Amino acid sequence: MNIVMTPVGRVSGGRAEPIDDDWGASRAVIDLDPARFDDTALMGLEAFSHVEVVYVFDKVADDEIVSGARRPRGREDWPMIGIVAQRGRNRPNRIGITVCRVVSVSGLKLEVEGLDAIDGTPVLDIKPVMSGFQPRGDVFEPDWAREIMAGYW
């Protein structure tokens, strides 16, 4: 089965390079495609504090894709972890998802903070974060996962 998706927009601004850490203060604009949307598409989104942005790691080459296990960030002191148990960009379908703070909404432009996607990244979807969709219980992760996130935001 092939699935074809057309981006709803693109990331504008923010970082030019996919550096692993310090994304928390990164600001970028998501420009919706004016051929697909009118100025009402983002209406009401300004009432939300956060959005989930679904995007494509389009700069990851085919030979960089991982389908098995690897050590996160190549660190020998961390265990071998399957690609599905990681959030790295070398995923089989190159899909990324990030929860970002809404800074402003204007026409077809959504300014966000904390988006870990680079300038020009295709955006597949944007969804408001609603508390009812958040985890209903405690969230658990292994020590290496907490350590990897220490400098990320």
mmCIF file with all atom_site columns, C-alpha atoms in Angstrom:
data_model
loop_
_atom_site.group_PDB
_atom_site.id
_atom_site.type_symbol
_atom_site.label_atom_id
_atom_site.label_alt_id
_atom_site.label_comp_id
_atom_site.label_asym_id
_atom_site.label_entity_id
_atom_site.label_seq_id
_atom_site.pdbx_PDB_ins_code
_atom_site.Cartn_x
_atom_site.Cartn_y
_atom_site.Cartn_z
_atom_site.occupancy
_atom_site.B_iso_or_equiv
_atom_site.pdbx_formal_charge
_atom_site.auth_seq_id
_atom_site.auth_comp_id
_atom_site.auth_asym_id
_atom_site.auth_atom_id
_atom_site.pdbx_PDB_model_num
ATOM 1   C CA . MET A 1 1   ? 0.000   0.000  0.000  1.00 0.00 ? 1   MET A CA 1
ATOM 2   C CA . ASN A 1 2   ? 1.315   3.417  -0.933 1.00 0.00 ? 2   ASN A CA 1
ATOM 3   C CA . ILE A 1 3   ? 0.141   6.491  0.903  1.00 0.00 ? 3   ILE A CA 1
ATOM 4   C CA . VAL A 1 4   ? 0.556   9.837  -0.787 1.00 0.00 ? 4   VAL A CA 1
ATOM 5   C CA . MET A 1 5   ? 0.369   13.009 1.272  1.00 0.00 ? 5   MET A CA 1
ATOM 6   C CA . THR A 1 6   ? 0.538   16.605 0.197  1.00 0.00 ? 6   THR A CA 1
ATOM 7   C CA . PRO A 1 7   ? 2.020   19.041 2.721  1.00 0.00 ? 7   PRO A CA 1
ATOM 8   C CA . VAL A 1 8   ? -0.408  21.559 4.193  1.00 0.00 ? 8   VAL A CA 1
ATOM 9   C CA . GLY A 1 9   ? 2.436   24.054 4.413  1.00 0.00 ? 9   GLY A CA 1
ATOM 10  C CA . ARG A 1 10  ? 6.118   24.603 5.132  1.00 0.00 ? 10  ARG A CA 1
ATOM 11  C CA . VAL A 1 11  ? 8.291   25.787 7.990  1.00 0.00 ? 11  VAL A CA 1
ATOM 12  C CA . SER A 1 12  ? 9.705   29.239 7.436  1.00 0.00 ? 12  SER A CA 1
ATOM 13  C CA . GLY A 1 13  ? 12.570  30.558 9.524  1.00 0.00 ? 13  GLY A CA 1
ATOM 14  C CA . GLY A 1 14  ? 13.878  29.023 12.697 1.00 0.00 ? 14  GLY A CA 1
ATOM 15  C CA . ARG A 1 15  ? 16.970  26.896 12.248 1.00 0.00 ? 15  ARG A CA 1
ATOM 16  C CA . ALA A 1 16  ? 18.668  26.020 8.985  1.00 0.00 ? 16  ALA A CA 1
ATOM 17  C CA . GLU A 1 17  ? 20.487  22.949 10.335 1.00 0.00 ? 17  GLU A CA 1
ATOM 18  C CA . PRO A 1 18  ? 19.095  19.923 12.257 1.00 0.00 ? 18  PRO A CA 1
ATOM 19  C CA . ILE A 1 19  ? 21.149  20.315 15.429 1.00 0.00 ? 19  ILE A CA 1
ATOM 20  C CA . ASP A 1 20  ? 20.131  17.892 18.194 1.00 0.00 ? 20  ASP A CA 1
ATOM 21  C CA . ASP A 1 21  ? 19.725  20.256 21.176 1.00 0.00 ? 21  ASP A CA 1
ATOM 22  C CA . ASP A 1 22  ? 18.427  23.634 22.380 1.00 0.00 ? 22  ASP A CA 1
ATOM 23  C CA . TRP A 1 23  ? 15.164  23.728 20.419 1.00 0.00 ? 23  TRP A CA 1
ATOM 24  C CA . GLY A 1 24  ? 13.080  25.257 23.227 1.00 0.00 ? 24  GLY A CA 1
ATOM 25  C CA . ALA A 1 25  ? 13.527  28.901 22.248 1.00 0.00 ? 25  ALA A CA 1
ATOM 26  C CA . SER A 1 26  ? 13.521  28.233 18.497 1.00 0.00 ? 26  SER A CA 1
ATOM 27  C CA . ARG A 1 27  ? 10.778  30.200 16.767 1.00 0.00 ? 27  ARG A CA 1
ATOM 28  C CA . ALA A 1 28  ? 9.462   29.513 13.301 1.00 0.00 ? 28  ALA A CA 1
ATOM 29  C CA . VAL A 1 29  ? 6.427   30.238 11.165 1.00 0.00 ? 29  VAL A CA 1
ATOM 30  C CA . ILE A 1 30  ? 4.350   27.583 9.476  1.00 0.00 ? 30  ILE A CA 1
ATOM 31  C CA . ASP A 1 31  ? 3.018   29.000 6.218  1.00 0.00 ? 31  ASP A CA 1
ATOM 32  C CA . LEU A 1 32  ? -0.088  27.164 5.027  1.00 0.00 ? 32  LEU A CA 1
ATOM 33  C CA . ASP A 1 33  ? -0.331  26.530 1.294  1.00 0.00 ? 33  ASP A CA 1
ATOM 34  C CA . PRO A 1 34  ? -2.543  29.314 -0.151 1.00 0.00 ? 34  PRO A CA 1
ATOM 35  C CA . ALA A 1 35  ? -3.525  27.047 -3.057 1.00 0.00 ? 35  ALA A CA 1
ATOM 36  C CA . ARG A 1 36  ? -5.214  24.673 -0.598 1.00 0.00 ? 36  ARG A CA 1
ATOM 37  C CA . PHE A 1 37  ? -6.402  26.962 2.226  1.00 0.00 ? 37  PHE A CA 1
ATOM 38  C CA . ASP A 1 38  ? -8.063  30.304 2.718  1.00 0.00 ? 38  ASP A CA 1
ATOM 39  C CA . ASP A 1 39  ? -7.585  32.737 5.600  1.00 0.00 ? 39  ASP A CA 1
ATOM 40  C CA . THR A 1 40  ? -10.153 30.910 7.746  1.00 0.00 ? 40  THR A CA 1
ATOM 41  C CA . ALA A 1 41  ? -8.129  27.658 8.002  1.00 0.00 ? 41  ALA A CA 1
ATOM 42  C CA . LEU A 1 42  ? -6.343  28.671 11.219 1.00 0.00 ? 42  LEU A CA 1
ATOM 43  C CA . MET A 1 43  ? -9.351  30.452 12.710 1.00 0.00 ? 43  MET A CA 1
ATOM 44  C CA . GLY A 1 44  ? -9.732  29.660 16.424 1.00 0.00 ? 44  GLY A CA 1
ATOM 45  C CA . LEU A 1 45  ? -6.227  28.227 16.812 1.00 0.00 ? 45  LEU A CA 1
ATOM 46  C CA . GLU A 1 46  ? -5.083  31.349 18.684 1.00 0.00 ? 46  GLU A CA 1
ATOM 47  C CA . ALA A 1 47  ? -7.274  30.214 21.611 1.00 0.00 ? 47  ALA A CA 1
ATOM 48  C CA . PHE A 1 48  ? -4.983  27.205 22.185 1.00 0.00 ? 48  PHE A CA 1
ATOM 49  C CA . SER A 1 49  ? -1.670  27.363 24.002 1.00 0.00 ? 49  SER A CA 1
ATOM 50  C CA . HIS A 1 50  ? -0.062  24.524 22.026 1.00 0.00 ? 50  HIS A CA 1
ATOM 51  C CA . VAL A 1 51  ? -0.305  22.630 18.750 1.00 0.00 ? 51  VAL A CA 1
ATOM 52  C CA . GLU A 1 52  ? 1.024   19.300 17.551 1.00 0.00 ? 52  GLU A CA 1
ATOM 53  C CA . VAL A 1 53  ? 2.890   19.679 14.291 1.00 0.00 ? 53  VAL A CA 1
ATOM 54  C CA . VAL A 1 54  ? 3.310   16.616 12.050 1.00 0.00 ? 54  VAL A CA 1
ATOM 55  C CA . TYR A 1 55  ? 6.108   17.032 9.520  1.00 0.00 ? 55  TYR A CA 1
ATOM 56  C CA . VAL A 1 56  ? 8.518   15.183 7.247  1.00 0.00 ? 56  VAL A CA 1
ATOM 57  C CA . PHE A 1 57  ? 12.278  14.921 7.787  1.00 0.00 ? 57  PHE A CA 1
ATOM 58  C CA . ASP A 1 58  ? 12.719  15.565 4.065  1.00 0.00 ? 58  ASP A CA 1
ATOM 59  C CA . LYS A 1 59  ? 16.499  16.084 4.221  1.00 0.00 ? 59  LYS A CA 1
ATOM 60  C CA . VAL A 1 60  ? 17.164  12.523 5.466  1.00 0.00 ? 60  VAL A CA 1
ATOM 61  C CA . ALA A 1 61  ? 18.664  10.500 2.620  1.00 0.00 ? 61  ALA A CA 1
ATOM 62  C CA . ASP A 1 62  ? 17.544  6.942  1.848  1.00 0.00 ? 62  ASP A CA 1
ATOM 63  C CA . ASP A 1 63  ? 20.893  5.535  2.998  1.00 0.00 ? 63  ASP A CA 1
ATOM 64  C CA . GLU A 1 64  ? 20.446  7.189  6.432  1.00 0.00 ? 64  GLU A CA 1
ATOM 65  C CA . ILE A 1 65  ? 17.175  5.377  7.219  1.00 0.00 ? 65  ILE A CA 1
ATOM 66  C CA . VAL A 1 66  ? 17.331  2.905  10.121 1.00 0.00 ? 66  VAL A CA 1
ATOM 67  C CA . SER A 1 67  ? 14.867  0.042  10.391 1.00 0.00 ? 67  SER A CA 1
ATOM 68  C CA . GLY A 1 68  ? 16.458  -1.927 13.229 1.00 0.00 ? 68  GLY A CA 1
ATOM 69  C CA . ALA A 1 69  ? 18.235  -1.044 16.456 1.00 0.00 ? 69  ALA A CA 1
ATOM 70  C CA . ARG A 1 70  ? 20.951  1.540  17.036 1.00 0.00 ? 70  ARG A CA 1
ATOM 71  C CA . ARG A 1 71  ? 22.475  3.438  19.922 1.00 0.00 ? 71  ARG A CA 1
ATOM 72  C CA . PRO A 1 72  ? 20.713  6.802  20.317 1.00 0.00 ? 72  PRO A CA 1
ATOM 73  C CA . ARG A 1 73  ? 22.990  9.560  19.009 1.00 0.00 ? 73  ARG A CA 1
ATOM 74  C CA . GLY A 1 74  ? 25.654  6.902  18.473 1.00 0.00 ? 74  GLY A CA 1
ATOM 75  C CA . ARG A 1 75  ? 26.601  6.930  22.154 1.00 0.00 ? 75  ARG A CA 1
ATOM 76  C CA . GLU A 1 76  ? 28.304  3.714  23.196 1.00 0.00 ? 76  GLU A CA 1
ATOM 77  C CA . ASP A 1 77  ? 27.220  4.214  26.835 1.00 0.00 ? 77  ASP A CA 1
ATOM 78  C CA . TRP A 1 78  ? 23.536  3.959  25.845 1.00 0.00 ? 78  TRP A CA 1
ATOM 79  C CA . PRO A 1 79  ? 21.865  0.622  25.003 1.00 0.00 ? 79  PRO A CA 1
ATOM 80  C CA . MET A 1 80  ? 20.883  -0.614 21.566 1.00 0.00 ? 80  MET A CA 1
ATOM 81  C CA . ILE A 1 81  ? 17.317  0.601  20.982 1.00 0.00 ? 81  ILE A CA 1
ATOM 82  C CA . GLY A 1 82  ? 14.947  -0.201 18.111 1.00 0.00 ? 82  GLY A CA 1
ATOM 83  C CA . ILE A 1 83  ? 14.154  2.723  15.835 1.00 0.00 ? 83  ILE A CA 1
ATOM 84  C CA . VAL A 1 84  ? 10.463  2.589  16.856 1.00 0.00 ? 84  VAL A CA 1
ATOM 85  C CA . ALA A 1 85  ? 11.491  3.131  20.496 1.00 0.00 ? 85  ALA A CA 1
ATOM 86  C CA . GLN A 1 86  ? 13.304  6.347  19.520 1.00 0.00 ? 86  GLN A CA 1
ATOM 87  C CA . ARG A 1 87  ? 12.249  9.721  18.144 1.00 0.00 ? 87  ARG A CA 1
ATOM 88  C CA . GLY A 1 88  ? 15.203  10.235 15.780 1.00 0.00 ? 88  GLY A CA 1
ATOM 89  C CA . ARG A 1 89  ? 14.889  11.658 12.285 1.00 0.00 ? 89  ARG A CA 1
ATOM 90  C CA . ASN A 1 90  ? 16.238  8.509  10.589 1.00 0.00 ? 90  ASN A CA 1
ATOM 91  C CA . ARG A 1 91  ? 12.864  6.784  10.832 1.00 0.00 ? 91  ARG A CA 1
ATOM 92  C CA . PRO A 1 92  ? 11.540  4.572  8.013  1.00 0.00 ? 92  PRO A CA 1
ATOM 93  C CA . ASN A 1 93  ? 8.794   7.063  7.023  1.00 0.00 ? 93  ASN A CA 1
ATOM 94  C CA . ARG A 1 94  ? 10.724  10.189 8.118  1.00 0.00 ? 94  ARG A CA 1
ATOM 95  C CA . ILE A 1 95  ? 7.723   11.504 10.086 1.00 0.00 ? 95  ILE A CA 1
ATOM 96  C CA . GLY A 1 96  ? 8.262   13.876 13.008 1.00 0.00 ? 96  GLY A CA 1
ATOM 97  C CA . ILE A 1 97  ? 5.753   15.127 15.556 1.00 0.00 ? 97  ILE A CA 1
ATOM 98  C CA . THR A 1 98  ? 6.355   17.967 17.999 1.00 0.00 ? 98  THR A CA 1
ATOM 99  C CA . VAL A 1 99  ? 4.199   19.800 20.526 1.00 0.00 ? 99  VAL A CA 1
ATOM 100 C CA . CYS A 1 100 ? 4.873   23.540 20.133 1.00 0.00 ? 100 CYS A CA 1
ATOM 101 C CA . ARG A 1 101 ? 3.715   26.677 21.878 1.00 0.00 ? 101 ARG A CA 1
ATOM 102 C CA . VAL A 1 102 ? 1.454   28.909 19.793 1.00 0.00 ? 102 VAL A CA 1
ATOM 103 C CA . VAL A 1 103 ? 2.990   32.387 19.571 1.00 0.00 ? 103 VAL A CA 1
ATOM 104 C CA . SER A 1 104 ? 0.629   33.992 17.060 1.00 0.00 ? 104 SER A CA 1
ATOM 105 C CA . VAL A 1 105 ? -1.848  33.300 14.291 1.00 0.00 ? 105 VAL A CA 1
ATOM 106 C CA . SER A 1 106 ? -2.303  35.634 11.343 1.00 0.00 ? 106 SER A CA 1
ATOM 107 C CA . GLY A 1 107 ? -3.990  34.706 8.087  1.00 0.00 ? 107 GLY A CA 1
ATOM 108 C CA . LEU A 1 108 ? -2.217  31.591 6.797  1.00 0.00 ? 108 LEU A CA 1
ATOM 109 C CA . LYS A 1 109 ? 0.729   32.005 9.167  1.00 0.00 ? 109 LYS A CA 1
ATOM 110 C CA . LEU A 1 110 ? 1.147   30.181 12.459 1.00 0.00 ? 110 LEU A CA 1
ATOM 111 C CA . GLU A 1 111 ? 4.135   31.257 14.560 1.00 0.00 ? 111 GLU A CA 1
ATOM 112 C CA . VAL A 1 112 ? 5.299   28.604 17.016 1.00 0.00 ? 112 VAL A CA 1
ATOM 113 C CA . GLU A 1 113 ? 8.037   28.135 19.593 1.00 0.00 ? 113 GLU A CA 1
ATOM 114 C CA . GLY A 1 114 ? 9.869   24.866 20.189 1.00 0.00 ? 114 GLY A CA 1
ATOM 115 C CA . LEU A 1 115 ? 9.395   23.294 16.760 1.00 0.00 ? 115 LEU A CA 1
ATOM 116 C CA . ASP A 1 116 ? 12.334  20.971 16.110 1.00 0.00 ? 116 ASP A CA 1
ATOM 117 C CA . ALA A 1 117 ? 12.059  21.171 12.332 1.00 0.00 ? 117 ALA A CA 1
ATOM 118 C CA . ILE A 1 118 ? 14.283  23.240 10.075 1.00 0.00 ? 118 ILE A CA 1
ATOM 119 C CA . ASP A 1 119 ? 13.526  25.996 7.574  1.00 0.00 ? 119 ASP A CA 1
ATOM 120 C CA . GLY A 1 120 ? 11.722  24.596 4.529  1.00 0.00 ? 120 GLY A CA 1
ATOM 121 C CA . THR A 1 121 ? 10.439  21.427 6.233  1.00 0.00 ? 121 THR A CA 1
ATOM 122 C CA . PRO A 1 122 ? 7.141   20.174 4.765  1.00 0.00 ? 122 PRO A CA 1
ATOM 123 C CA . VAL A 1 123 ? 4.303   20.167 7.321  1.00 0.00 ? 123 VAL A CA 1
ATOM 124 C CA . LEU A 1 124 ? 1.723   17.392 6.935  1.00 0.00 ? 124 LEU A CA 1
ATOM 125 C CA . ASP A 1 125 ? -0.753  18.477 9.614  1.00 0.00 ? 125 ASP A CA 1
ATOM 126 C CA . ILE A 1 126 ? -1.344  20.762 12.575 1.00 0.00 ? 126 ILE A CA 1
ATOM 127 C CA . LYS A 1 127 ? -3.612  19.830 15.470 1.00 0.00 ? 127 LYS A CA 1
ATOM 128 C CA . PRO A 1 128 ? -4.518  21.762 18.622 1.00 0.00 ? 128 PRO A CA 1
ATOM 129 C CA . VAL A 1 129 ? -3.343  20.199 21.870 1.00 0.00 ? 129 VAL A CA 1
ATOM 130 C CA . MET A 1 130 ? -6.370  19.347 23.998 1.00 0.00 ? 130 MET A CA 1
ATOM 131 C CA . SER A 1 131 ? -5.969  18.057 27.535 1.00 0.00 ? 131 SER A CA 1
ATOM 132 C CA . GLY A 1 132 ? -8.429  15.230 26.873 1.00 0.00 ? 132 GLY A CA 1
ATOM 133 C CA . PHE A 1 133 ? -5.987  13.693 24.387 1.00 0.00 ? 133 PHE A CA 1
ATOM 134 C CA . GLN A 1 134 ? -3.018  13.780 26.757 1.00 0.00 ? 134 GLN A CA 1
ATOM 135 C CA . PRO A 1 135 ? -1.891  10.612 28.594 1.00 0.00 ? 135 PRO A CA 1
ATOM 136 C CA . ARG A 1 136 ? -4.336  9.542  31.290 1.00 0.00 ? 136 ARG A CA 1
ATOM 137 C CA . GLY A 1 137 ? -1.754  8.015  33.574 1.00 0.00 ? 137 GLY A CA 1
ATOM 138 C CA . ASP A 1 138 ? 1.864   8.409  34.513 1.00 0.00 ? 138 ASP A CA 1
ATOM 139 C CA . VAL A 1 139 ? 4.363   8.591  31.682 1.00 0.00 ? 139 VAL A CA 1
ATOM 140 C CA . PHE A 1 140 ? 7.410   6.356  32.090 1.00 0.00 ? 140 PHE A CA 1
ATOM 141 C CA . GLU A 1 141 ? 10.704  6.307  30.232 1.00 0.00 ? 141 GLU A CA 1
ATOM 142 C CA . PRO A 1 142 ? 14.132  4.734  30.727 1.00 0.00 ? 142 PRO A CA 1
ATOM 143 C CA . ASP A 1 143 ? 17.068  6.715  32.130 1.00 0.00 ? 143 ASP A CA 1
ATOM 144 C CA . TRP A 1 144 ? 18.733  7.164  28.704 1.00 0.00 ? 144 TRP A CA 1
ATOM 145 C CA . ALA A 1 145 ? 15.555  8.832  27.385 1.00 0.00 ? 145 ALA A CA 1
ATOM 146 C CA . ARG A 1 146 ? 15.537  11.365 30.229 1.00 0.00 ? 146 ARG A CA 1
ATOM 147 C CA . GLU A 1 147 ? 19.240  12.004 29.677 1.00 0.00 ? 147 GLU A CA 1
ATOM 148 C CA . ILE A 1 148 ? 18.868  12.515 25.927 1.00 0.00 ? 148 ILE A CA 1
ATOM 149 C CA . MET A 1 149 ? 16.235  15.199 26.546 1.00 0.00 ? 149 MET A CA 1
ATOM 150 C CA . ALA A 1 150 ? 18.250  17.098 29.174 1.00 0.00 ? 150 ALA A CA 1
ATOM 151 C CA . GLY A 1 151 ? 19.547  19.654 26.664 1.00 0.00 ? 151 GLY A CA 1
ATOM 152 C CA . TYR A 1 152 ? 16.970  19.218 23.925 1.00 0.00 ? 152 TYR A CA 1
ATOM 153 C CA . TRP A 1 153 ? 14.597  21.970 24.989 1.00 0.00 ? 153 TRP A CA 1
#
